[in-house]
Coordinates of C-alpha atoms in Angstrom, one line a residue:
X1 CA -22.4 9.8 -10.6
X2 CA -20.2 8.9 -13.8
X3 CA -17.0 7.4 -13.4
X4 CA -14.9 9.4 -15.5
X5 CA -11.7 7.1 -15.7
X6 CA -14.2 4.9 -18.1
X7 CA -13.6 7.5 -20.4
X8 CA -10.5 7.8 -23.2
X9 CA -9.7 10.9 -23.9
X10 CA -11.0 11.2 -27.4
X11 CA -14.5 10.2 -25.8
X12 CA -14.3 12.9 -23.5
X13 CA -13.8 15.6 -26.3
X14 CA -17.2 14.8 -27.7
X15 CA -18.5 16.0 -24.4
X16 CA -16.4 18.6 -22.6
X17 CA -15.6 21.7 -24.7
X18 CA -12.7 22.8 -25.8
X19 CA -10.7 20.3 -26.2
X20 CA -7.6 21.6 -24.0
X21 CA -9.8 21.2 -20.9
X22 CA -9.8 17.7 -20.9
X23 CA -6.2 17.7 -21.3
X24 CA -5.9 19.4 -18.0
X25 CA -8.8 17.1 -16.2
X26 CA -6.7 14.3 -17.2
X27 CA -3.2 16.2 -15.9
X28 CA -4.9 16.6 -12.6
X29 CA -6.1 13.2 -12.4
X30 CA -3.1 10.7 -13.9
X31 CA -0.8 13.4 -13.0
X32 CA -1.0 15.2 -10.5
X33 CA -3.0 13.0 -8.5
X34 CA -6.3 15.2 -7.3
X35 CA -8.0 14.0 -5.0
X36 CA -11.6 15.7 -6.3
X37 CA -12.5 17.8 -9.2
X38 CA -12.7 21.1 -7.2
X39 CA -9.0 20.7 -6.9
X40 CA -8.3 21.6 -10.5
X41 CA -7.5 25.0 -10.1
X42 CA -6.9 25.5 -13.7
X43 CA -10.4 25.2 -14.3
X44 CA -13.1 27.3 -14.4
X45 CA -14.8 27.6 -11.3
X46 CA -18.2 26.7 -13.3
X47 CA -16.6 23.7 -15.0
X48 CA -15.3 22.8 -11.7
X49 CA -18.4 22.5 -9.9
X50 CA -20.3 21.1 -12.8
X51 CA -17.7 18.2 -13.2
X52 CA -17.9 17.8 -9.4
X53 CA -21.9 17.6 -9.5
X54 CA -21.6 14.8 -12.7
X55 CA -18.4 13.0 -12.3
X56 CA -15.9 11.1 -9.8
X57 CA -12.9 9.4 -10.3
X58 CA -13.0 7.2 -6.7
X59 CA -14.5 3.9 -8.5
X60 CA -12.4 1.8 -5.3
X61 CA -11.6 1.9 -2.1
X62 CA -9.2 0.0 -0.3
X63 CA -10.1 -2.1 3.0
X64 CA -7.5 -4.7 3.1
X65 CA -3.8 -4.6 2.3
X66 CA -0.9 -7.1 3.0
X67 CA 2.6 -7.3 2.9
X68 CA 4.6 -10.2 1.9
X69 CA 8.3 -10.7 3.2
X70 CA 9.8 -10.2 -0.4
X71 CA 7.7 -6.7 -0.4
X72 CA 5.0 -7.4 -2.6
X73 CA 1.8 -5.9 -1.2
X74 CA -2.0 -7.4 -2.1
X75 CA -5.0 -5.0 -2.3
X76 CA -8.2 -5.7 -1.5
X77 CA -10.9 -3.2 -2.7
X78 CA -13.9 -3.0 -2.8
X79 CA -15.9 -1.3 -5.4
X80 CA -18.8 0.8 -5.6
X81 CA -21.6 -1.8 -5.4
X82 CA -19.9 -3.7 -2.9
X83 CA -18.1 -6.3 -4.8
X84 CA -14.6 -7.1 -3.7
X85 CA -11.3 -7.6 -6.1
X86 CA -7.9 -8.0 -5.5
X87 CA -4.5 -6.6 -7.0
X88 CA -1.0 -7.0 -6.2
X89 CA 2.0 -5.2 -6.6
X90 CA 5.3 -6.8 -7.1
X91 CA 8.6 -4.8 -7.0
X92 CA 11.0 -6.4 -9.3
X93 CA 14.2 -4.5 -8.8
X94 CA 14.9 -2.6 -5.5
X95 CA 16.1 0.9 -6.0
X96 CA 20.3 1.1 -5.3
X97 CA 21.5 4.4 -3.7
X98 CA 25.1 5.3 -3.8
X99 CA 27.3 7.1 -0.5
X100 CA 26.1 10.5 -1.3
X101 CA 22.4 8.9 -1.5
X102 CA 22.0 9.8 -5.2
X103 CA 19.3 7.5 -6.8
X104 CA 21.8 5.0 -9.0
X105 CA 18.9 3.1 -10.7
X106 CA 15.0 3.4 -10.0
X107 CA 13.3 0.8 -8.6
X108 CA 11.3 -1.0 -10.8
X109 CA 7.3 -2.7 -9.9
X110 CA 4.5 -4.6 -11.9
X111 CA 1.1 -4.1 -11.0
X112 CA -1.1 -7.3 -11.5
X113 CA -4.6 -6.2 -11.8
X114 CA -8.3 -8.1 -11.5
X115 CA -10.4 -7.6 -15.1
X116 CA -13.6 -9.6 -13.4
X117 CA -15.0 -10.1 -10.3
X118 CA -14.6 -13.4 -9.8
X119 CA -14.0 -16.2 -13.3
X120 CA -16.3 -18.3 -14.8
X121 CA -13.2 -20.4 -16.3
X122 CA -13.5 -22.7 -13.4
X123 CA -9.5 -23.8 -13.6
X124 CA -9.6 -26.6 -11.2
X125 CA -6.1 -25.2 -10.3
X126 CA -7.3 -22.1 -9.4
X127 CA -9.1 -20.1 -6.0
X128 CA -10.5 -17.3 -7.4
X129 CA -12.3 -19.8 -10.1
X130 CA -14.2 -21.1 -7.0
X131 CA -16.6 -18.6 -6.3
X132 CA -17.7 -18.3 -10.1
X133 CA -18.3 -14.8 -12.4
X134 CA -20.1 -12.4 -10.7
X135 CA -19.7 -9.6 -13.3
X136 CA -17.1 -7.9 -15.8
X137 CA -15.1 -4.7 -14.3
X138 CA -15.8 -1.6 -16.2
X139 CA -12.2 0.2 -17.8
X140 CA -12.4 3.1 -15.5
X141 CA -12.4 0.0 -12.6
X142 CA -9.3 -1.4 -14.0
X143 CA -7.2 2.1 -14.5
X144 CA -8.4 2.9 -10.8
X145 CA -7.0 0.1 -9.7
X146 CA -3.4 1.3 -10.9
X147 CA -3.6 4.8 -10.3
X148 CA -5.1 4.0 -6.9
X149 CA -1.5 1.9 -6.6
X150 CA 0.6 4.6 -7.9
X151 CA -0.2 7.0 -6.0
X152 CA -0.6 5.1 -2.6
X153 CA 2.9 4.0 -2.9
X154 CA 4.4 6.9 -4.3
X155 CA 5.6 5.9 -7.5
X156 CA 6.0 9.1 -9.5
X157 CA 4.1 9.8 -12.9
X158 CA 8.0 9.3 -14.6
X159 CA 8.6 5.9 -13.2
X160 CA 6.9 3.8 -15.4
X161 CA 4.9 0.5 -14.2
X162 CA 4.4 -2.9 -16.1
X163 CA 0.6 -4.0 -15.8
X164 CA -0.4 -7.7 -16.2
X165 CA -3.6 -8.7 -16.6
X166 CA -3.7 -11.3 -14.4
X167 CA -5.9 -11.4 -11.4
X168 CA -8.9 -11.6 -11.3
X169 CA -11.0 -13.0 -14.1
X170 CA -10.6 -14.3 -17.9
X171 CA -9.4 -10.8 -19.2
X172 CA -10.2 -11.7 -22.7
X173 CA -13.9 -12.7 -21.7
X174 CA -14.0 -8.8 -20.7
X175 CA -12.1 -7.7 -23.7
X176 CA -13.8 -4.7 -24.2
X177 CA -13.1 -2.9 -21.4
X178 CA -9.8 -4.3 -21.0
X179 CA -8.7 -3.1 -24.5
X180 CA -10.5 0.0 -23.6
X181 CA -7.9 0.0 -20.3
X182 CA -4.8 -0.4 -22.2
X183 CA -5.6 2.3 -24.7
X184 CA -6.5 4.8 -21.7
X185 CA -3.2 3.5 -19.9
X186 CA -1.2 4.0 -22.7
X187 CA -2.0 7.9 -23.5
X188 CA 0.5 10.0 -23.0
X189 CA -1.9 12.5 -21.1
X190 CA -3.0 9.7 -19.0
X191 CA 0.0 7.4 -17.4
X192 CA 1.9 6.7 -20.8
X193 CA 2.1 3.3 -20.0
X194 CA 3.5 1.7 -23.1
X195 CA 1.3 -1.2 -24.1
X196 CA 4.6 -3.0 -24.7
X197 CA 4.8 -2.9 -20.8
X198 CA 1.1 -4.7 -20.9
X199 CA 0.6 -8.1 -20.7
X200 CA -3.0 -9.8 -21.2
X201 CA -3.0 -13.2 -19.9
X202 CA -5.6 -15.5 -21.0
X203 CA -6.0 -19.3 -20.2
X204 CA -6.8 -19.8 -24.3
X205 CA -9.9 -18.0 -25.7
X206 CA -9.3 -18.5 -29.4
X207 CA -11.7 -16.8 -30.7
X208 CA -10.6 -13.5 -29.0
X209 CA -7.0 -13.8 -29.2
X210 CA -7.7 -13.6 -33.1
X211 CA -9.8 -10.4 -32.0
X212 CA -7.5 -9.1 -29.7
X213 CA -4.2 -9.4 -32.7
X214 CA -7.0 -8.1 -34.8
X215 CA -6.8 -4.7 -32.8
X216 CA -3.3 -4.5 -33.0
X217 CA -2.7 -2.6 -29.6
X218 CA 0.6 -4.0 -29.4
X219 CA 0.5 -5.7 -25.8
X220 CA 2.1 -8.7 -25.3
X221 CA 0.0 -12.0 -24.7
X222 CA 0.5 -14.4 -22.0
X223 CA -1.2 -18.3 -22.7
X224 CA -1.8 -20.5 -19.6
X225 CA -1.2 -23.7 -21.3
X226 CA -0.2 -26.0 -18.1
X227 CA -0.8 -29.5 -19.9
X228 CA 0.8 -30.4 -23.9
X229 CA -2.6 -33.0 -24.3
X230 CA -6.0 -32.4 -24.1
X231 CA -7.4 -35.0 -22.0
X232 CA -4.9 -33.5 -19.3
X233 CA -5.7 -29.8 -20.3
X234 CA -9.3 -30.8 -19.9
X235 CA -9.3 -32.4 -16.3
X236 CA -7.5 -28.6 -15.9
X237 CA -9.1 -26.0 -17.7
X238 CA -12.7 -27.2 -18.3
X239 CA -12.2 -23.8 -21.1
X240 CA -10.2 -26.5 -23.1
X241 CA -13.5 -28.4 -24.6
X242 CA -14.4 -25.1 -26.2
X243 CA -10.8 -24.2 -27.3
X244 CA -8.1 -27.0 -27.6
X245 CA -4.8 -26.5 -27.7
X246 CA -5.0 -27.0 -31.2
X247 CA -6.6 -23.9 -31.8
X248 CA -5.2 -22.1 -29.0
X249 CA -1.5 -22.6 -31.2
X250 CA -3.5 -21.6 -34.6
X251 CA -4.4 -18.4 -32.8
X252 CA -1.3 -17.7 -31.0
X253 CA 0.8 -18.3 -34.6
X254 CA -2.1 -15.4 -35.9
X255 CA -0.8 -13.5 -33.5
X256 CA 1.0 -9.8 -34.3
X257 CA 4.2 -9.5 -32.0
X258 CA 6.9 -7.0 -31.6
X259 CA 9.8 -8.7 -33.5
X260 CA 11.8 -8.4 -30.4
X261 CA 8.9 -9.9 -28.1
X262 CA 8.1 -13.0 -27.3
X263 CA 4.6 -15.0 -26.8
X264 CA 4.4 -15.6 -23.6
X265 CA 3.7 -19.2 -22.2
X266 CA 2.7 -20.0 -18.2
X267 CA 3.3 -23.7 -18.0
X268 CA 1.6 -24.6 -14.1
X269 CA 4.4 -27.6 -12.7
X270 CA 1.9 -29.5 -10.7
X271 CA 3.7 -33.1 -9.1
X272 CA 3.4 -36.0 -11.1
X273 CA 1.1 -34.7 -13.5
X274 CA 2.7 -32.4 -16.3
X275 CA 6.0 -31.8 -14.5
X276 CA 8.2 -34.9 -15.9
X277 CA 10.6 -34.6 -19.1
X278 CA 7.6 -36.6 -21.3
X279 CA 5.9 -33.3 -20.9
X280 CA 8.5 -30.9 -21.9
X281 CA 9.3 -33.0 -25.2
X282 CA 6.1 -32.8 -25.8
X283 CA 6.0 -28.9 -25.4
X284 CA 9.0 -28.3 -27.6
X285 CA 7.0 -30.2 -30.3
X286 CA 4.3 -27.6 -29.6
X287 CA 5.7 -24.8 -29.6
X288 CA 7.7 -25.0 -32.8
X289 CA 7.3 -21.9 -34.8
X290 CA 6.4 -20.0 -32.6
X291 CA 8.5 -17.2 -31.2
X292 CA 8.0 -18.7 -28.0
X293 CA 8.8 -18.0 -23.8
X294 CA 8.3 -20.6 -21.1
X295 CA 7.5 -19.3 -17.7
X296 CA 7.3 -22.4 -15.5
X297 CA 5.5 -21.3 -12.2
X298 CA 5.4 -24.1 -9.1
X299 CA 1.8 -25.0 -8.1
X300 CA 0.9 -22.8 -5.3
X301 CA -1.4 -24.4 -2.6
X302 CA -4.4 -23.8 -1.2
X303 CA -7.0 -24.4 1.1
X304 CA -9.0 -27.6 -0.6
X305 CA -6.8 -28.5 -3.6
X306 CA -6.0 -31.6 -4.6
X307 CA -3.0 -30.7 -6.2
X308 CA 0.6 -30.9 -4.8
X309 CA 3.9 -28.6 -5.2
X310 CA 6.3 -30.2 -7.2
X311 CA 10.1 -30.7 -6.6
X312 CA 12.2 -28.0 -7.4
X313 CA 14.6 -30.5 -8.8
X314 CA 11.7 -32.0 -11.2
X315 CA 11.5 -28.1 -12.5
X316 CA 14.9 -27.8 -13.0
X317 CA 15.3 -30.6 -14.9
X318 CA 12.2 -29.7 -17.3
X319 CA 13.7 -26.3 -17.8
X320 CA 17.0 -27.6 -18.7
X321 CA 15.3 -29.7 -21.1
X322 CA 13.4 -26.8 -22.8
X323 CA 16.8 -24.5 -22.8
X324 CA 18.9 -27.6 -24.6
X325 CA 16.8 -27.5 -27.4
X326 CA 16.8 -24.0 -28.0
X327 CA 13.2 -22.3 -26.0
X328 CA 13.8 -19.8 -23.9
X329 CA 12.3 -20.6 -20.4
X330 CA 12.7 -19.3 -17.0
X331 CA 11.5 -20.5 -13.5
X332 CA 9.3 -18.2 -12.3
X333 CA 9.8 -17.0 -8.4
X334 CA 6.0 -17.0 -6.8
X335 CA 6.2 -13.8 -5.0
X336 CA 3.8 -13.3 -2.3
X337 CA 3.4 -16.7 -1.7
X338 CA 3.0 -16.1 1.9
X339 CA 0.3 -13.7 2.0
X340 CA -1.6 -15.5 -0.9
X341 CA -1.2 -13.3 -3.4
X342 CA 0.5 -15.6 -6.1
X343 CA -0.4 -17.0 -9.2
X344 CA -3.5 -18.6 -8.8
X345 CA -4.6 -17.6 -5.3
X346 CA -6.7 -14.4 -5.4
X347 CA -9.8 -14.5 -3.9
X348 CA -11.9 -11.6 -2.4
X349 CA -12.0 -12.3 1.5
X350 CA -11.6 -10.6 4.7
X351 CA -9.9 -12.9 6.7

């Protein structure tokens, strides 16, 4: 059986005729949430069953799902060979109802979403890096993932979503199928989800964040930087003898952006060994010229690491120190922290 979510839309009119049918297969599916194929009552019975007899769009299942106390959930699937990945959602504004329980302003939710099984980066930082690569996800794997989380949670077709790339996996190693995803995402028969409201995080692939501008899909791009040297990057991101920072900044300065974007820079505040105000000097120096936005996220811990939270008071200081001199930086809140489902701590497990 095919997954059919692999598919864009332009791909399918090479193979379903006419054309106006797939436009209804993908109504049913990204909008009106089917369930199977002999659901499409629009159809022709004929193309019904022959769709049904070819083609699915189930390429996950959920077995595992957990709710953190500031309401972001973590999914475990599993997929059709057996491997596991994980995704989370995080709702970033609750909705607010008035007296007469009118609807004042939506409520508003990112999906974070896996692009690998597993990561061959091997960020020493990092849990899901532990268990290695075990293969890329397909396109049709990573829209499941979100339309399995739409739906699940009721977030109707109209409310639109922000999806980061940034669970499971080196997205940019799988940049294929992850541009594939975005384009797919993005059609306005499918869940016309902006690429503006997609984020590709990669911890600094040079080589295929020229690509990636190269396709000018218009998402935005996140950098894991976490270190302002290379001997500290290193001991980090092992990915940082292939691509130093150097070259990471050439890239990221290559880079096409929305003029009222900003690259996007996750700077990992582990204690005592980026988080002082040497380090943030440093990272102004870096990051001049570049229409630039810190995002400093507090180590999270877990089982085995070496590595220690650091003071909030250490973080404020280094973000005060950023703002001063003009870069726009935020703390980042960890959500999910309890049910380890933050930045960092994705793993596929049971227990």
């Amino acid at each position: 059986m095919i997954n059919i979510l692999d598919y864009t839309k332009e791909e399918l009119y090479e193979i379903i005729k006419p054309n106006f049918r797939v436009k209804q297969i993908f109504e049913w599916i990204y909008k009106k949430n089917a369930n199977d194929f002999l659901q499409m009552s629009s159809l022709p019975k004929n193309l019904r069953e022959e769709l049904n007899n070819t083609y699915h769009f189930s390429p996950l299942k959920c077995i595992k799902s957990e709710e953190s106390k500031d309401g972001s959930i973590k999914y475990l699937f599993e997929l059709l060979d057996g491997m596991k990945i994980e995704s989370v959602l995080l709702p970033m504004k609750k909705e607010l109802i008035d007296e007469n329980g009118k609807i004042i302003k939506h409520a508003r939710y990112t999906i974070c979403v896996s692009s690998q099984v597993g990561c061959k980066s091997g960020c020493s930082f990092c849990l899901t890096a532990k268990g290695g690569l075990k293969r890329n996800l397909s396109a049709g794997e990573i829209v499941g993932q979100i339309l399995w989380i739409k739906k699940h949670n009721n977030i109707p077709y109209e409310r639109r979503v922000n999806i980061v790339y940034m669970g499971m996996g080196e997205p940019l190693d799988n940049l294929k199928n992850v541009s594939k995803a975005v384009k797919i995402l993005a059609d306005n028969d499918a869940l016309a989800i902006s690429p503006r409201r997609q984020t590709i995080s990669t911890s600094g692939l040079a080589k295929q964040i020229i690509e990636l501008g190269n396709m000018n899909l218009g998402v935005l791009l996140a950098i894991s930087l976490h270190a302002v040297n290379d001997e500290l990057r290193t001991k980090l991101m092992p990915i940082n003898k292939a691509y130093n920072i150097a070259s990471i900044m050439d890239a990221v300065r290559a880079f096409p952006i929305d003029q009222r974007k900003r690259v996007l820079f996750e700077y990992l505040l582990i204690d005592g060994l980026n988080d002082k105000i040497e380090h943030a000097k440093e990272l102004v120096k870096l990051l001049n010229g570049i229409k630039a936005k810190v995002n400093l996220i507090l180590f999270n811990p877990h089982e085995g690491s070496e590595y220690k939270r650091p003071s909030i008071e250490n973080a404020v200081k280094f973000q005060d120190y950023l703002s001063a001199k003009g870069v726009t930086c935020t703390i980042r809140e960890s959500k999910g922290l309890d049910i380890s489902a933050a930045c960092g701590q994705l793993k596929e497990r049971l227990s």
